Coordinates of C-alpha atoms and ligand atoms in Angstrom, one line a residue:
X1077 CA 41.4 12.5 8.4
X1078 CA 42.8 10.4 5.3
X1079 CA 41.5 7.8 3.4
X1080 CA 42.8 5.1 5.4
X1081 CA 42.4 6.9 8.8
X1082 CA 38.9 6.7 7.9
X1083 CA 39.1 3.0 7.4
X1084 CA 40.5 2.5 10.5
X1085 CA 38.2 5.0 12.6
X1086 CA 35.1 3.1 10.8
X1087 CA 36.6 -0.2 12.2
X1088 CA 37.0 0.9 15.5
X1089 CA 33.7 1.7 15.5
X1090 CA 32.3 -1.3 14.6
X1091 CA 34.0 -3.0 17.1
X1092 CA 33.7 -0.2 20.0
X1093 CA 30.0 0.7 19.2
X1094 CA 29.0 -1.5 17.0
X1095 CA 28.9 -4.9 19.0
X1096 CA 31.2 -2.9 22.2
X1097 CA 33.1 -5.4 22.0
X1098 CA 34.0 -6.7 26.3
X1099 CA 37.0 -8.0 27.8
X1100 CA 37.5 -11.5 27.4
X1101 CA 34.2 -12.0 24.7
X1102 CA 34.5 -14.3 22.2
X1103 CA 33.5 -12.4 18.7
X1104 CA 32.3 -14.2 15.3
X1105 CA 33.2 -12.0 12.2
X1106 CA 31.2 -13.2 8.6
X1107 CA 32.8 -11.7 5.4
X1108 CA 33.3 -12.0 2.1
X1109 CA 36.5 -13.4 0.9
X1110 CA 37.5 -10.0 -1.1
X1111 CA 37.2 -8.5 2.1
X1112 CA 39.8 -10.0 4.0
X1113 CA 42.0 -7.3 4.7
X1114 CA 39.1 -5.0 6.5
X1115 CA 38.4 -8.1 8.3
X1116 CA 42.1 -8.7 9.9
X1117 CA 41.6 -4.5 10.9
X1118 CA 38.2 -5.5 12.5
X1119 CA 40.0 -8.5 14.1
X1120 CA 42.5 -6.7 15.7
X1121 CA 40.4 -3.6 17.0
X1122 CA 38.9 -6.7 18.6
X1123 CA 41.8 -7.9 20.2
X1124 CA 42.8 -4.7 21.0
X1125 CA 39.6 -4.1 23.0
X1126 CA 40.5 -7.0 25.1
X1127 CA 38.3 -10.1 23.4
X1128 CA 39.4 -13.6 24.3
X1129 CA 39.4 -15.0 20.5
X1130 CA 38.3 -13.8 16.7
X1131 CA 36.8 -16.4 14.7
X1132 CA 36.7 -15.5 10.8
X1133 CA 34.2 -16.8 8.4
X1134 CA 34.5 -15.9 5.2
X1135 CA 31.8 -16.1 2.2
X1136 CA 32.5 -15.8 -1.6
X1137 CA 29.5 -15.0 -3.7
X1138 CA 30.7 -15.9 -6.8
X1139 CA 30.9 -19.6 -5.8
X1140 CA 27.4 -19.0 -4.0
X1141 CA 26.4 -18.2 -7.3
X1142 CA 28.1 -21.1 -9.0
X1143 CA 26.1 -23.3 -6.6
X1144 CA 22.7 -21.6 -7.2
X1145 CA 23.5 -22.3 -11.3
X1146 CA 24.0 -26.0 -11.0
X1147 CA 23.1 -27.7 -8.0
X1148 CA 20.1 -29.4 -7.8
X1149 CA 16.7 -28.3 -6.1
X1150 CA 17.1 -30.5 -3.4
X1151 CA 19.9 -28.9 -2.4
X1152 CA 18.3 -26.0 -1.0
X1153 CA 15.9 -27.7 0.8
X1154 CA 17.8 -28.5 3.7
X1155 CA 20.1 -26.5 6.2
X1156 CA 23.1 -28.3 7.5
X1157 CA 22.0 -29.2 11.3
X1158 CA 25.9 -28.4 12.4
X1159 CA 26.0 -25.4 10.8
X1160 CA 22.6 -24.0 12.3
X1161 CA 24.1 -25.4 15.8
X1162 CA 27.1 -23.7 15.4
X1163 CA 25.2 -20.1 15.3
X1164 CA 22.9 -21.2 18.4
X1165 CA 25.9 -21.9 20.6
X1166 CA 27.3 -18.9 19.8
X1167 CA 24.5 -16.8 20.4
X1168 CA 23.9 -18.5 23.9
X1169 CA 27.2 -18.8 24.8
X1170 CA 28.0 -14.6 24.6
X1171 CA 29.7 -14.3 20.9
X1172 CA 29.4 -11.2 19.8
X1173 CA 28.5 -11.3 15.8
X1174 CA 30.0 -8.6 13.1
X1175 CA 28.9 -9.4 9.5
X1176 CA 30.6 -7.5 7.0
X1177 CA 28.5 -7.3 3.9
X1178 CA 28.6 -5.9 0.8
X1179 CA 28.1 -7.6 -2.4
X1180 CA 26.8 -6.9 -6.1
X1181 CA 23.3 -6.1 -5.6
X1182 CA 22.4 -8.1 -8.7
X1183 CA 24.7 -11.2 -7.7
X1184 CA 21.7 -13.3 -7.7
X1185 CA 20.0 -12.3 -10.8
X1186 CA 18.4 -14.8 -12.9
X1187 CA 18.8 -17.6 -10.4
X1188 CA 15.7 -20.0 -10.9
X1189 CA 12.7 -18.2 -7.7
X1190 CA 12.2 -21.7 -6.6
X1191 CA 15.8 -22.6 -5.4
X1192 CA 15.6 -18.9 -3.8
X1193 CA 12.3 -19.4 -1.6
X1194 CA 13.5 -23.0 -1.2
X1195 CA 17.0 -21.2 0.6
X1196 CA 15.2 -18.9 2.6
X1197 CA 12.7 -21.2 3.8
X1198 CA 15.3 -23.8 4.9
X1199 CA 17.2 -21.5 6.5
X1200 CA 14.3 -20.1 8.1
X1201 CA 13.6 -23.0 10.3
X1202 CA 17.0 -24.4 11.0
X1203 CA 18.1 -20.9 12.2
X1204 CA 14.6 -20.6 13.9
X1205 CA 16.0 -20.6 17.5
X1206 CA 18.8 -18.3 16.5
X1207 CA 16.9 -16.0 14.5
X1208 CA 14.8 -15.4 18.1
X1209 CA 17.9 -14.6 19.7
X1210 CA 18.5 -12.1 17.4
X1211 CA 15.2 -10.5 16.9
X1212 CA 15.2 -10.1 21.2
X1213 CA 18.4 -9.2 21.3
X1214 CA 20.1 -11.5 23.8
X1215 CA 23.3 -11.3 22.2
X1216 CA 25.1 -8.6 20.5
X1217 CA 25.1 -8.3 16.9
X1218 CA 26.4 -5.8 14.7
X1219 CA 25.9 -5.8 10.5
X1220 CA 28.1 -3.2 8.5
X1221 CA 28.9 -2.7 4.7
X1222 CA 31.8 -2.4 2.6
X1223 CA 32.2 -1.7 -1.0
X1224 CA 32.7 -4.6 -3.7
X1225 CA 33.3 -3.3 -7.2
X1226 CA 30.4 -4.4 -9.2
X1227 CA 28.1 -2.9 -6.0
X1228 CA 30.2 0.3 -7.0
X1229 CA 29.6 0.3 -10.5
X1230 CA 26.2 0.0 -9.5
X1231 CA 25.8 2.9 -7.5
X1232 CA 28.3 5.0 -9.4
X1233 CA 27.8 4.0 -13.4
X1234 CA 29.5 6.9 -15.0
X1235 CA 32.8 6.4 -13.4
X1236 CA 35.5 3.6 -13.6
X1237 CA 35.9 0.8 -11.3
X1238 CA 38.6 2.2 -8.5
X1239 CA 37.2 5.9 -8.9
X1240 CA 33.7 4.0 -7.7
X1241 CA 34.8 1.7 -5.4
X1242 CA 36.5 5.1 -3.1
X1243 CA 33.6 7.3 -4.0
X1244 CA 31.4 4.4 -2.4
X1245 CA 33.6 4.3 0.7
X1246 CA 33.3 7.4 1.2
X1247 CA 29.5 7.8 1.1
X1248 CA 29.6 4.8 3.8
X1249 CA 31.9 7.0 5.9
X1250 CA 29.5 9.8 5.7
X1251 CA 26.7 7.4 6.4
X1252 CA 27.9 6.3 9.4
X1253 CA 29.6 9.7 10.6
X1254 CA 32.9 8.8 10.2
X1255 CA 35.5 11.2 9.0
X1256 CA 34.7 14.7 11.3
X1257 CA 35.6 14.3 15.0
X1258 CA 35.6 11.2 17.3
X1259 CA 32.8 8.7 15.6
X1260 CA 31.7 7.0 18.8
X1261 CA 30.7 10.0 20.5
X1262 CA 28.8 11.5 17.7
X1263 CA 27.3 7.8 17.8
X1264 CA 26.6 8.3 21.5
X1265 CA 24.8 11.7 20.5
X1266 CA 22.5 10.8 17.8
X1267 CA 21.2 7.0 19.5
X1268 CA 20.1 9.8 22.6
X1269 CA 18.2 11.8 20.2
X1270 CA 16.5 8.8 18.3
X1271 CA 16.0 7.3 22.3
X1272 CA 14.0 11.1 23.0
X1273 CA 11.9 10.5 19.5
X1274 CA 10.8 6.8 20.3
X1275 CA 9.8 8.3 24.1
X1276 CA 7.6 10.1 22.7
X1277 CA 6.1 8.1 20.5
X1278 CA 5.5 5.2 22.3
X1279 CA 3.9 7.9 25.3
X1280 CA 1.3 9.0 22.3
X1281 CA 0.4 5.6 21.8
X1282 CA -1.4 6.7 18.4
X1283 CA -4.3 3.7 17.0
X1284 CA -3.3 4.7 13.1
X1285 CA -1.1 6.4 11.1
X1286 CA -2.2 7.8 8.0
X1287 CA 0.4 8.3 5.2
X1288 CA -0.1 10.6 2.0
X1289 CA 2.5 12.1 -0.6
X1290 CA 2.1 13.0 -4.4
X1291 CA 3.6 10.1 -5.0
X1292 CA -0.2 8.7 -4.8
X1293 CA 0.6 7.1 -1.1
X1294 CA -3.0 7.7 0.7
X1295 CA -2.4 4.4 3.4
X1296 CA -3.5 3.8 6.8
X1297 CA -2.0 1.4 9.3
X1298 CA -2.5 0.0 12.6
X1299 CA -0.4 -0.3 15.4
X1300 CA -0.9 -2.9 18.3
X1301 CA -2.1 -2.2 21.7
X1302 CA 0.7 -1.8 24.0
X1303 CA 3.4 -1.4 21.2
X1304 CA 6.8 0.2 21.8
X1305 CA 9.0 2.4 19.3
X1306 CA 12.7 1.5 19.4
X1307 CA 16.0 2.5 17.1
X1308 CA 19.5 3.4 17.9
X1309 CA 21.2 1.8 20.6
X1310 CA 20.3 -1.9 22.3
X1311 CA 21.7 -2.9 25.1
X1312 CA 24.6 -5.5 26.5
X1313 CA 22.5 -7.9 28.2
X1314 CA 25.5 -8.3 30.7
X1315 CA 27.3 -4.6 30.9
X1316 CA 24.6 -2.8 30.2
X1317 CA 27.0 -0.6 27.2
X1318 CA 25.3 0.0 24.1
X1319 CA 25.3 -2.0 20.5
X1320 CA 24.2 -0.9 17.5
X1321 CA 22.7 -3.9 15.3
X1322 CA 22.9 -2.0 11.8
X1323 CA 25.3 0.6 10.8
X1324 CA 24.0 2.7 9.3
X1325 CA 21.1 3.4 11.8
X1326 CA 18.6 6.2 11.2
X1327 CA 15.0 4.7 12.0
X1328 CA 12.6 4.2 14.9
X1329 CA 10.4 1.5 14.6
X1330 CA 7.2 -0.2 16.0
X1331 CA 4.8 -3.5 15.4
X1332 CA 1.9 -2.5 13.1
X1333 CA -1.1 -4.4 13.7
X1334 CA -1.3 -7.3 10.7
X1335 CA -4.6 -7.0 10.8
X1336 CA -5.1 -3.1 10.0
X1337 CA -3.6 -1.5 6.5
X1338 CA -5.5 -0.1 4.3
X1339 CA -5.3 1.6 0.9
X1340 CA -2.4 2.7 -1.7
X1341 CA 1.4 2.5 -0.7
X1342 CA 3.4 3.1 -3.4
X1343 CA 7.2 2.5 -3.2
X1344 CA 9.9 5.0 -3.3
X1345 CA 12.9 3.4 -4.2
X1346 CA 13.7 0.3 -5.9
X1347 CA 14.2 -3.1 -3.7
X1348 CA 17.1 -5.6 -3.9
X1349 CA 15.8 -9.0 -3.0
X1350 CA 18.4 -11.8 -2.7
X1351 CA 20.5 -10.0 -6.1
X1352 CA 16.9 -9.6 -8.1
X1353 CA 15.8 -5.4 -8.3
X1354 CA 12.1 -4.6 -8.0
X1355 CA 11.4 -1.6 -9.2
X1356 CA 8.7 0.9 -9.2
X1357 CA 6.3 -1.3 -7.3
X1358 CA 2.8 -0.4 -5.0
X1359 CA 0.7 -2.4 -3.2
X1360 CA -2.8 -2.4 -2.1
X1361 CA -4.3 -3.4 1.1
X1362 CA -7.4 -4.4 2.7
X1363 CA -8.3 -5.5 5.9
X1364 CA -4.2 -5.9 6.5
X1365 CA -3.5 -7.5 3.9
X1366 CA -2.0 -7.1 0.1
X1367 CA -4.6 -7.1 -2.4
X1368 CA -3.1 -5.8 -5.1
X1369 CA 0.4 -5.1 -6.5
X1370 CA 2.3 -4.3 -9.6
X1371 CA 5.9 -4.0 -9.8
X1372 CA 7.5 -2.4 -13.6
X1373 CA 10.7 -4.2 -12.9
X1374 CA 10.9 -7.9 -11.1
X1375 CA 7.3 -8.6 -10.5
X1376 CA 7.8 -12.3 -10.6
X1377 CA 10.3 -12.1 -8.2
X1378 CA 7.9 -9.6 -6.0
X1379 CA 4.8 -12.3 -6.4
X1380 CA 6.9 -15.0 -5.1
X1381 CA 8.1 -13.1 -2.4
X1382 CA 4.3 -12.5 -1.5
X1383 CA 3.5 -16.1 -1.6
X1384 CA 6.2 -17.1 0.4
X1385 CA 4.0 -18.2 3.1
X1386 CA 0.6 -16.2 5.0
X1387 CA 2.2 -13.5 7.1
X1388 CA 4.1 -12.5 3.8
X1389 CA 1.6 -10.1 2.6
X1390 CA 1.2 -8.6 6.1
X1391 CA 3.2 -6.3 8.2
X1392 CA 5.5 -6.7 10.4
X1393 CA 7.8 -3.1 11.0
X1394 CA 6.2 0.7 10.8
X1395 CA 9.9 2.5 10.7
X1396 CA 10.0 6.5 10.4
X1397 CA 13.4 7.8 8.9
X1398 CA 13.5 11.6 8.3
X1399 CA 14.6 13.8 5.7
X1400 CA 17.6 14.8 5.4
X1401 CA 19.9 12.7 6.9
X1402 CA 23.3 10.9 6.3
X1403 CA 22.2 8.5 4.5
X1404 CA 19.8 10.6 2.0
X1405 CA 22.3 13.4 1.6
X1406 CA 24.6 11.3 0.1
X1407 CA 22.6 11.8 -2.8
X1408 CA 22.4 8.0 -4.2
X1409 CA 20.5 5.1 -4.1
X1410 CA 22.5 2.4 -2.5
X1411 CA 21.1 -0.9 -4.0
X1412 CA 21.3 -2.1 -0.3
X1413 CA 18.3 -1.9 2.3
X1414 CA 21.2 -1.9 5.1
X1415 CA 21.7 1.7 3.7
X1416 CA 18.2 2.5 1.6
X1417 CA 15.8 2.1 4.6
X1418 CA 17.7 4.4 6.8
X1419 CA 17.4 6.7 3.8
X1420 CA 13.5 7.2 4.2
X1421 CA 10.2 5.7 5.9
X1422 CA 9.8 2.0 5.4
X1423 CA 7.3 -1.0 6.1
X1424 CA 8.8 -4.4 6.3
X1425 CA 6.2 -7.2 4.7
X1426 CA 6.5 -10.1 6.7
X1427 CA 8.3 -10.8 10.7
X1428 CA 7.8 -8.3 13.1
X1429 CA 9.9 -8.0 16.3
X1430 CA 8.8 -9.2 19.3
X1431 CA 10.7 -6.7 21.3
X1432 CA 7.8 -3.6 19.7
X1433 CA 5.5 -5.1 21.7
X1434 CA 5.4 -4.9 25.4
X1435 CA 6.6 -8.3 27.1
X1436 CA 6.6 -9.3 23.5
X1437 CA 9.8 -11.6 23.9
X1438 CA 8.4 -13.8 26.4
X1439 CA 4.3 -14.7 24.9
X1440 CA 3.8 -17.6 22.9
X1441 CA 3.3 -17.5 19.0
X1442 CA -0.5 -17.5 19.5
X1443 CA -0.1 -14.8 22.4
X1444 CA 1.9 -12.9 19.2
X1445 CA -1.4 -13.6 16.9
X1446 CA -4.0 -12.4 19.5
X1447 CA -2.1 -9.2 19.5
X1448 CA -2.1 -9.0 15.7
X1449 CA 2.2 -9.3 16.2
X1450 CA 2.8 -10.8 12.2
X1451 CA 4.7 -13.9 11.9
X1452 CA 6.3 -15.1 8.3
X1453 CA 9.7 -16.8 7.2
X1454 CA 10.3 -13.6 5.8
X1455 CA 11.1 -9.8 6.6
X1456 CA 11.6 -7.6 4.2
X1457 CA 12.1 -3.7 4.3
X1458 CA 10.3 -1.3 1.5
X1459 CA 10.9 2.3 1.1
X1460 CA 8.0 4.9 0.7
X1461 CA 9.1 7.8 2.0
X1462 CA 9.8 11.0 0.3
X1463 CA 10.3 14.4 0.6
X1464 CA 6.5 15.4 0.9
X1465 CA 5.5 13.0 3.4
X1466 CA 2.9 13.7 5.4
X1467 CA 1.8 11.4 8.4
X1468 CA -0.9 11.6 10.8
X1469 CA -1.0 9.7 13.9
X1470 CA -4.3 9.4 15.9
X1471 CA -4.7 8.3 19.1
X1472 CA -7.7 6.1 20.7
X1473 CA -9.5 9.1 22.4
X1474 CA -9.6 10.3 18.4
X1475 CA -6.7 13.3 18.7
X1476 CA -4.9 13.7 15.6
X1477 CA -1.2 14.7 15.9
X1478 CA 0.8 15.3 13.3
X1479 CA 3.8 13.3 13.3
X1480 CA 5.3 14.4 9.7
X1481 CA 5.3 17.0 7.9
X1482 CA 7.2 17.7 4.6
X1483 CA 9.3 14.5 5.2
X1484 CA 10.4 15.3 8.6
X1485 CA 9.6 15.6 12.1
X1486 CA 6.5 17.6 12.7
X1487 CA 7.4 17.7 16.9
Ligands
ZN825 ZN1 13.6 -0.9 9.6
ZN826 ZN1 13.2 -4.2 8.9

């Protein structure tokens, strides 16, 4: 396959099993300006697969930036009420969403924390009906990456702009398995073999798990009663066909309980919060909650984060990832948690998803809390898995099973 075969097979994938696109569906593509000419191939894959319109929006982050820079605080304290509308309707009315992302993972650097929190919460709770859409997945949404040069540089430093910008493409190709064969059926393979692994997970039902590496990882977690594992494919709420929300995909994940962690969890790669790095961080818990952190790089930036609100220093996603996989055999770090969390295990601080518990989507928020389900304005992923990862689950008669060993699957 060439280089722009490729292109093309990975936009047909988006489209095919990405959101599986359905005659006569409306779809909403988000991207960044630079973008454009990806976009008009996603767009017509679209119409190709019979969709009844493509609406384009796209972003610049460079004037996002600008706006961050000199605009007032009180700016980012409020949501336009249209705009958060807009994505409602679309959700409820069977749009299917592709964002194409891909951005300098430092865009945001240096922009004043209280602006940033002030965003996100905003954001937050105009797009707090949409948001629950999403997170139950009664519409189909699909969120892929392309490179942008300075994301390049990034993840290639030693080489020039263009040489980095193609080596990056082509580390997303291998990623999402694009480039040997027909993509959407080796898609169509692996989500069966991640549906087998969260089977037999949710089936064990385990109480803990407990994590160790020589990293200095020695962490215990809770998972809630009735909990379910999930990963790979979701499902058309209409057809039935399955969607893939993130490309790449490697995880299975379930709801800890926000009320059980306990002990060291020390990061293994480096987090990219809206543009800011944190780097070489841990965290401490007790009783479910973080006690103590550190952070050698962007600790400010990680406190914040943490005080964003009370479920922010709780969990809300146990995801297992092993090793190796697509993602991790392409060798780098990605600067990108679309790509970085399906490159090893991961917590997310923060949100859970009400679909990893069972009849989850339909109990109340204090249902959610009596089942220990965390709730926050924020969700963010955090890497701590490594090549020496060891986790043992055990189950509420007391049976210990190992569920990793030496990074991997240990059944
Ligand atoms: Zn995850
Ligand atoms: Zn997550």
């Amino acid at each position: 396959m060439t280089f722009e075969e490729k292109k093309m097979e990975y936009a047909r994938l988006i489209v095919k099993a990405g959101v599986h696109v359905r005659k006569g569906q409306t779809v909403f593509i988000r991207c960044a300006v630079e973008h454009y000419e990806f976009a008009r191939l996603v767009t017509r894959y679209c119409y190709e697969e019979g969709a009844r319109e493509v609406i384009v929006r796209y972003g610049d982050t460079k004037t996002a930036r600008m706006r961050y820079d000199f605009a007032p605080v009180e700016v980012f304290r409020s949501f336009p009420e249209w705009d958060a509308r807009m994505f409602t309707t679309f959700a409820k009315n069977d749009v299917a969403f592709i964002n194409i992302v891909g951005e300098d993972p430092e865009a945001m650097k240096g922009v004043d924390p209280e602006k940033i929190s002030a965003a996100v919460k905003a954001s937050s709770e105009a797009l707090k009906e949409y948001r629950k859409l999403q997170s139950t997945m009664a519409f189909k949404w699909n969120i892929v990456a392309i490179p942008e040069q300075a994301w390049a540089k990034k993840v290639y430093p030693g080489d020039n702009e263009s040489v980095a910008v193609t080596r990056l493409w082509n580390a997303i190709f291998g990623t999402v398995r694009v480039g040997e064969g027909d993509a959407y059926e080796q898609w169509m393979a692996h989500a069966e073999n991640l549906q087998k692994k969260r089977e037999a997970l949710t089936a064990y039902q385990f109480k803990t798990l407990h994590y160790t590496n020589a990293l200095g990882t020695d962490f215990t977690v809770g998972l809630v009663k009735n909990h379910r594992w999930e990963g790979g494919a979701d499902r058309d709420r209409v057809d039935g066909g399955p969607f893939f929300a993130n490309m790449p995909t490697e995880e299975v994940f379930t709801m800890p309980d926000n009320r059980v962690a306990e002990g060291r969890l020390v990061a293994a790669l480096p987090l990219s919060y809206h543009g800011n790095l944190i780097e070489n961080f841990e965290f401490t818990f007790k009783d479910g909650e973080v006690w103590g952190f550190k952070a050698e790089k962007g600790e400010e930036v990680l406190k914040r984060m943490l005080e964003q609100d009370s479920g922010a220093k709780r969990l809300g996603e146990c995801a297992l990832v092993p090793f190796p996989n697509p993602v991790s055999s392409q060798g780098v770090l990605f600067y990108d948690t679309l790509f970085d969390e399906n490159a090893a295990c991961h917590f997310a601080l923060g949100a859970c998803y009400e679909t990893n518990l069972e009849g989850g989507e339909n109990m109340s928020e204090e249902e959610l809390r009596e089942h220990g389900a965390n709730q926050s304005l924020i969700h963010v992923d955090f890497m701590i898995g490594t090549e020496d990862l060891r986790i043992v689950g055990t189950t509420w008669d007391g049976e210990e099973i190992t569920v990793f060993e030496n990074g991997t699957w240990a059944f």
